[in-house]
Coordinates of C-alpha atoms in Angstrom, one line a residue:
M1 CA 78.3 91.3 107.6
R2 CA 78.7 87.8 109.2
R3 CA 81.1 87.7 112.1
L4 CA 84.4 87.1 110.0
Q5 CA 85.6 83.5 110.1
G6 CA 89.2 83.6 111.7
R7 CA 88.4 82.5 115.1
A8 CA 87.7 78.6 114.2
L9 CA 91.0 78.6 112.1
V10 CA 92.9 80.2 114.9
A11 CA 91.9 78.3 117.6
G12 CA 92.5 75.1 115.7
V13 CA 96.1 76.1 115.3
A14 CA 96.4 77.5 118.6
I15 CA 95.3 74.1 120.4
A16 CA 97.5 72.1 118.1
L17 CA 100.3 74.2 119.1
L18 CA 100.0 74.6 122.5
T19 CA 99.2 70.7 123.0
L20 CA 102.6 69.6 121.4
V21 CA 105.5 72.1 122.6
G22 CA 105.4 69.6 126.1
C23 CA 106.5 70.4 129.4
S24 CA 109.8 71.1 131.3
A25 CA 111.6 67.9 132.5
P26 CA 115.1 67.4 134.4
A27 CA 118.5 68.9 132.7
A28 CA 120.7 67.6 129.8
E29 CA 123.4 68.5 128.0
P30 CA 121.9 70.7 125.2
A31 CA 122.4 69.3 121.6
A32 CA 123.2 71.1 118.5
V33 CA 120.0 72.5 116.5
T34 CA 120.8 75.0 113.9
V35 CA 118.0 77.5 112.4
T36 CA 118.6 79.0 108.8
G37 CA 116.4 80.8 106.4
E38 CA 115.1 84.3 105.9
P39 CA 112.3 86.7 107.6
G40 CA 109.3 85.8 106.5
A41 CA 109.5 82.5 104.7
A42 CA 109.8 79.0 106.7
P43 CA 112.8 77.9 108.4
T44 CA 115.4 75.0 107.7
I45 CA 116.2 73.1 110.6
T46 CA 119.3 70.7 111.3
Y47 CA 120.0 68.5 113.8
L48 CA 120.8 65.0 114.3
T49 CA 118.2 62.5 115.4
P50 CA 116.8 61.5 117.6
L51 CA 117.0 64.4 119.4
Q52 CA 117.7 64.2 123.0
V53 CA 115.8 66.6 125.4
D54 CA 115.6 66.5 129.2
K55 CA 114.3 70.2 129.3
T56 CA 112.8 73.1 127.5
R57 CA 115.5 75.4 126.3
T58 CA 115.1 78.4 123.8
E59 CA 117.2 81.0 121.6
Q60 CA 117.0 83.8 120.0
I61 CA 118.0 82.8 116.1
W62 CA 117.6 87.0 115.6
P63 CA 116.2 89.9 117.9
G64 CA 113.1 91.8 116.7
T65 CA 113.2 95.3 115.8
G66 CA 109.8 96.6 116.4
A67 CA 107.2 97.0 119.3
E68 CA 108.2 95.5 122.6
L69 CA 105.3 92.2 123.2
V70 CA 103.2 93.3 126.0
E71 CA 101.7 91.4 128.9
G72 CA 98.2 90.5 128.1
A73 CA 98.2 92.0 125.0
P74 CA 97.5 90.2 121.4
V75 CA 100.8 88.2 120.2
L76 CA 100.8 87.1 116.2
I77 CA 103.1 84.1 115.5
D78 CA 104.1 82.2 112.5
F79 CA 105.5 78.7 113.6
W80 CA 107.4 75.5 112.6
L81 CA 107.1 72.6 114.6
E82 CA 108.8 69.4 114.5
D83 CA 108.9 66.1 115.9
A84 CA 112.3 65.9 116.9
T85 CA 112.9 62.1 117.2
D86 CA 112.9 61.9 113.2
A87 CA 112.9 65.7 112.1
T88 CA 109.2 65.2 110.7
L89 CA 107.0 68.3 110.5
V90 CA 103.7 68.1 112.7
K91 CA 102.3 71.4 112.1
E92 CA 103.1 74.8 110.7
S93 CA 101.3 78.1 109.7
Y94 CA 103.5 79.6 106.9
T95 CA 101.6 78.2 104.1
T96 CA 98.1 78.9 106.1
N97 CA 97.9 81.6 108.5
P98 CA 99.6 82.9 111.5
T99 CA 98.2 82.3 114.9
A100 CA 96.8 84.9 117.2
M101 CA 97.1 84.6 121.0
L102 CA 97.2 86.4 124.0
L103 CA 100.6 87.1 125.6
T104 CA 99.6 85.4 128.8
E105 CA 100.4 82.3 130.3
E106 CA 97.3 80.7 130.5
D107 CA 96.9 81.5 126.7
L108 CA 100.0 80.1 125.8
G109 CA 101.2 77.4 128.0
K110 CA 104.6 78.1 130.3
D111 CA 107.1 77.0 127.8
L112 CA 105.8 79.1 124.9
Y113 CA 105.0 82.1 127.1
E114 CA 108.4 82.3 128.9
T115 CA 109.9 81.9 125.0
L116 CA 108.0 84.9 124.0
R117 CA 108.0 87.1 126.8
G118 CA 110.3 90.0 126.6
Q119 CA 110.6 89.8 122.8
Q120 CA 110.1 92.4 120.0
V121 CA 108.0 92.0 117.1
G122 CA 110.7 90.8 114.1
A123 CA 112.1 88.2 116.5
R124 CA 112.9 84.7 115.4
M125 CA 113.1 82.0 118.3
L126 CA 114.1 78.7 118.8
Q127 CA 112.3 76.4 121.2
I128 CA 113.1 72.8 121.8
S129 CA 111.0 70.9 124.2
P130 CA 110.8 66.9 125.7
G131 CA 108.0 64.9 125.2
S132 CA 104.8 65.4 127.5
G133 CA 104.7 62.0 128.5
E134 CA 100.8 62.0 127.4
G135 CA 100.3 59.5 124.5
A136 CA 100.5 60.9 120.9
T137 CA 102.5 63.8 122.1
D138 CA 104.9 62.0 124.1
Y139 CA 108.2 62.8 121.6
P140 CA 110.5 65.9 122.0
T141 CA 109.7 68.9 119.8
V142 CA 111.8 71.6 117.9
T143 CA 109.6 74.7 117.3
V144 CA 110.6 77.9 115.4
V145 CA 108.3 80.5 116.2
D146 CA 108.4 84.2 114.4
V147 CA 106.9 87.6 116.0
L148 CA 104.6 89.3 113.5
P149 CA 103.4 92.6 113.9
T150 CA 99.7 92.8 115.1
R151 CA 99.1 96.7 113.4
A152 CA 99.9 98.1 110.6
D153 CA 103.6 99.5 109.7
G154 CA 104.8 101.5 107.0
E155 CA 104.7 104.9 105.1
P156 CA 101.8 107.4 106.4
K157 CA 99.9 108.3 103.2
P158 CA 98.2 112.1 102.9
P159 CA 94.4 111.7 103.7
R160 CA 91.5 112.9 101.6
A161 CA 89.4 115.5 102.6
D162 CA 86.6 113.3 101.3
L163 CA 86.7 110.7 103.5
P164 CA 86.4 110.7 107.0
A165 CA 89.3 111.4 109.1
V166 CA 91.3 108.1 111.2
T167 CA 92.6 108.9 114.6
L168 CA 94.7 105.8 116.3
D169 CA 95.0 105.0 120.0
A170 CA 98.3 103.9 121.4
S171 CA 97.4 100.4 120.7
G172 CA 96.6 101.1 116.8
A173 CA 92.5 100.9 116.9
P174 CA 90.8 103.5 115.0
T175 CA 88.0 105.9 115.3
I176 CA 87.0 107.9 112.7
T177 CA 85.4 111.7 112.3
P178 CA 82.4 111.5 110.1
T179 CA 82.6 114.2 106.9
G180 CA 78.9 114.9 107.4
T181 CA 78.7 114.7 103.3
E182 CA 76.6 112.0 101.2
P183 CA 78.5 108.7 101.0
P184 CA 80.1 107.5 97.7
T185 CA 77.9 105.1 95.4
T186 CA 81.0 103.2 94.3
L187 CA 83.3 101.1 96.4
G188 CA 86.5 103.0 97.3
A189 CA 89.9 101.5 98.8
Q190 CA 92.2 104.3 100.3
P191 CA 95.5 103.4 101.6
L192 CA 96.4 105.5 105.0
I193 CA 99.5 103.8 105.7
R194 CA 101.5 101.8 102.8
G195 CA 103.2 98.8 104.0
S196 CA 106.3 96.9 102.2
G197 CA 105.0 93.2 102.5
E198 CA 103.8 90.8 99.9
Q199 CA 100.9 92.2 97.7
V200 CA 97.0 90.7 98.9
A201 CA 95.8 88.3 95.9
A202 CA 91.7 88.1 95.5
S203 CA 91.9 84.5 96.6
D204 CA 94.0 84.6 99.5
V205 CA 93.3 84.4 103.2
V206 CA 94.1 87.2 105.0
T207 CA 95.1 88.0 108.9
V208 CA 93.9 91.4 109.7
Q209 CA 92.9 93.7 112.6
Y210 CA 89.7 96.0 111.3
T211 CA 87.1 98.1 112.7
G212 CA 83.7 98.8 111.1
F213 CA 81.5 101.8 111.0
A214 CA 78.7 103.9 109.9
W215 CA 79.4 106.3 107.4
T216 CA 77.0 108.8 108.9
T217 CA 77.7 108.6 112.5
G218 CA 81.1 107.4 112.6
E219 CA 80.2 104.9 115.3
A220 CA 81.8 101.4 115.3
F221 CA 79.5 98.5 115.0
D222 CA 82.1 95.7 114.6
S223 CA 85.8 95.4 115.7
T224 CA 88.9 93.1 116.7
W225 CA 90.4 95.6 118.8
T226 CA 87.9 94.9 121.3
H227 CA 87.0 91.7 120.8
G228 CA 90.7 91.0 121.4
L229 CA 92.8 89.3 118.0
P230 CA 93.2 89.6 114.7
V231 CA 91.3 87.4 112.4
S232 CA 92.1 85.3 109.6
F233 CA 89.4 84.8 106.7
S234 CA 89.4 84.0 103.0
L235 CA 88.5 87.0 100.9
Q236 CA 86.5 84.9 98.5
D237 CA 83.8 85.0 101.2
V238 CA 83.5 88.8 101.1
Q239 CA 83.6 90.3 97.6
A240 CA 83.8 94.2 98.7
W241 CA 87.4 93.2 100.6
A242 CA 88.4 90.9 97.8
E243 CA 88.3 93.8 95.8
G244 CA 89.5 96.7 97.8
L245 CA 91.9 94.8 99.3
V246 CA 93.6 93.2 96.0
D247 CA 97.1 94.3 95.3
Q248 CA 97.6 96.2 98.8
P249 CA 100.8 95.1 100.3
V250 CA 100.8 93.4 103.8
G251 CA 101.8 95.9 106.6
S252 CA 99.2 98.4 104.9
Q253 CA 96.4 100.0 106.7
V254 CA 93.1 100.5 104.4
M255 CA 90.1 102.3 104.6
L256 CA 87.6 100.5 102.8
V257 CA 84.1 102.6 101.9
V258 CA 81.5 99.9 100.9
P259 CA 78.2 101.4 99.3
P260 CA 75.0 98.9 100.0
T261 CA 75.0 97.6 96.8
Y262 CA 77.3 94.9 98.3
A263 CA 76.0 92.5 100.2
L264 CA 77.0 92.6 103.8
G265 CA 75.4 90.8 106.8
V266 CA 75.6 94.0 109.0
T267 CA 74.0 96.2 105.9
E268 CA 71.0 94.0 105.9
S269 CA 70.4 94.5 109.6
E270 CA 67.7 96.5 110.9
E271 CA 70.1 99.2 112.4
L272 CA 72.4 99.7 109.4
A273 CA 70.2 98.3 106.6
G274 CA 70.7 100.2 103.1
Q275 CA 73.3 102.2 104.6
T276 CA 77.3 102.9 103.4
V277 CA 79.6 101.5 106.0
V278 CA 83.4 102.2 106.3
F279 CA 86.2 99.5 107.4
V280 CA 89.5 100.5 108.9
V281 CA 91.9 97.2 107.7
D282 CA 95.4 96.5 109.2
I283 CA 96.5 93.8 106.9
L284 CA 99.0 91.7 109.0
A285 CA 99.7 88.6 106.9
T286 CA 98.2 86.9 103.5
G287 CA 98.5 83.3 102.7
H288 CA 97.9 81.2 99.5
P289 CA 95.7 78.4 100.2
E290 CA 95.9 77.2 96.4
Q291 CA 99.9 76.9 96.9
A292 CA 99.5 75.2 100.1
A293 CA 96.9 72.7 98.2
G294 CA 99.7 72.0 95.7

């Protein structure tokens, strides 16, 4: 299977976000900004325009209840960014896919790093920044950031004896123990953790962590856990994943057993030609491009 296409999409969103959040400036009396909306949905932001902003400030709209963000580790966010001079939307991720970056000042920029540092998964943060004074970004911005999980979170499901056993390390990265038996001849999808989020549709853009293994040896051939960041891609690009992940809820971890009758770049390689492969997939988010287009 060719490398999943999420990185280019993620990079474009991340660059736009880091460019637009702006830099700190001298202090001023903070203006009132109100954020409303439900978890998982785009926020509504209310303030008087033009908003006068002299320095970057942050506010926790609500705390997270999940794991604390780890320095240098992946962080996954949804964001809504407005031009505070007239409250126009500049960029948002709720109708597309979230942005994955590393929790470092180098990757996030100083302001966003300070906004997210020390927060927990599930938090919603407000960041208000002055203009950077650099051409097109020379305006104040108001940004709402939601911190999303970077691993599956839900109810563990009983393992099946006829499928490889899965072991997770402290970060959530999986390994498998081969069964030593002949592989199935049909596509299989077995939930390992059942999430409680939105169900995936076959035409969605999903954001995932995954590792691919050879059925026979259990050896990993590709993994977002080792590449460093979750990825987003259209299920329409990978038929086996579209069939296997449809109707699975966000937050789930699913084992996909894919026979060689499905076209995957990796099983066309010399090393894995004609072999059955196993993917352990954590579904972190799902987006609906047809709704965004409408």
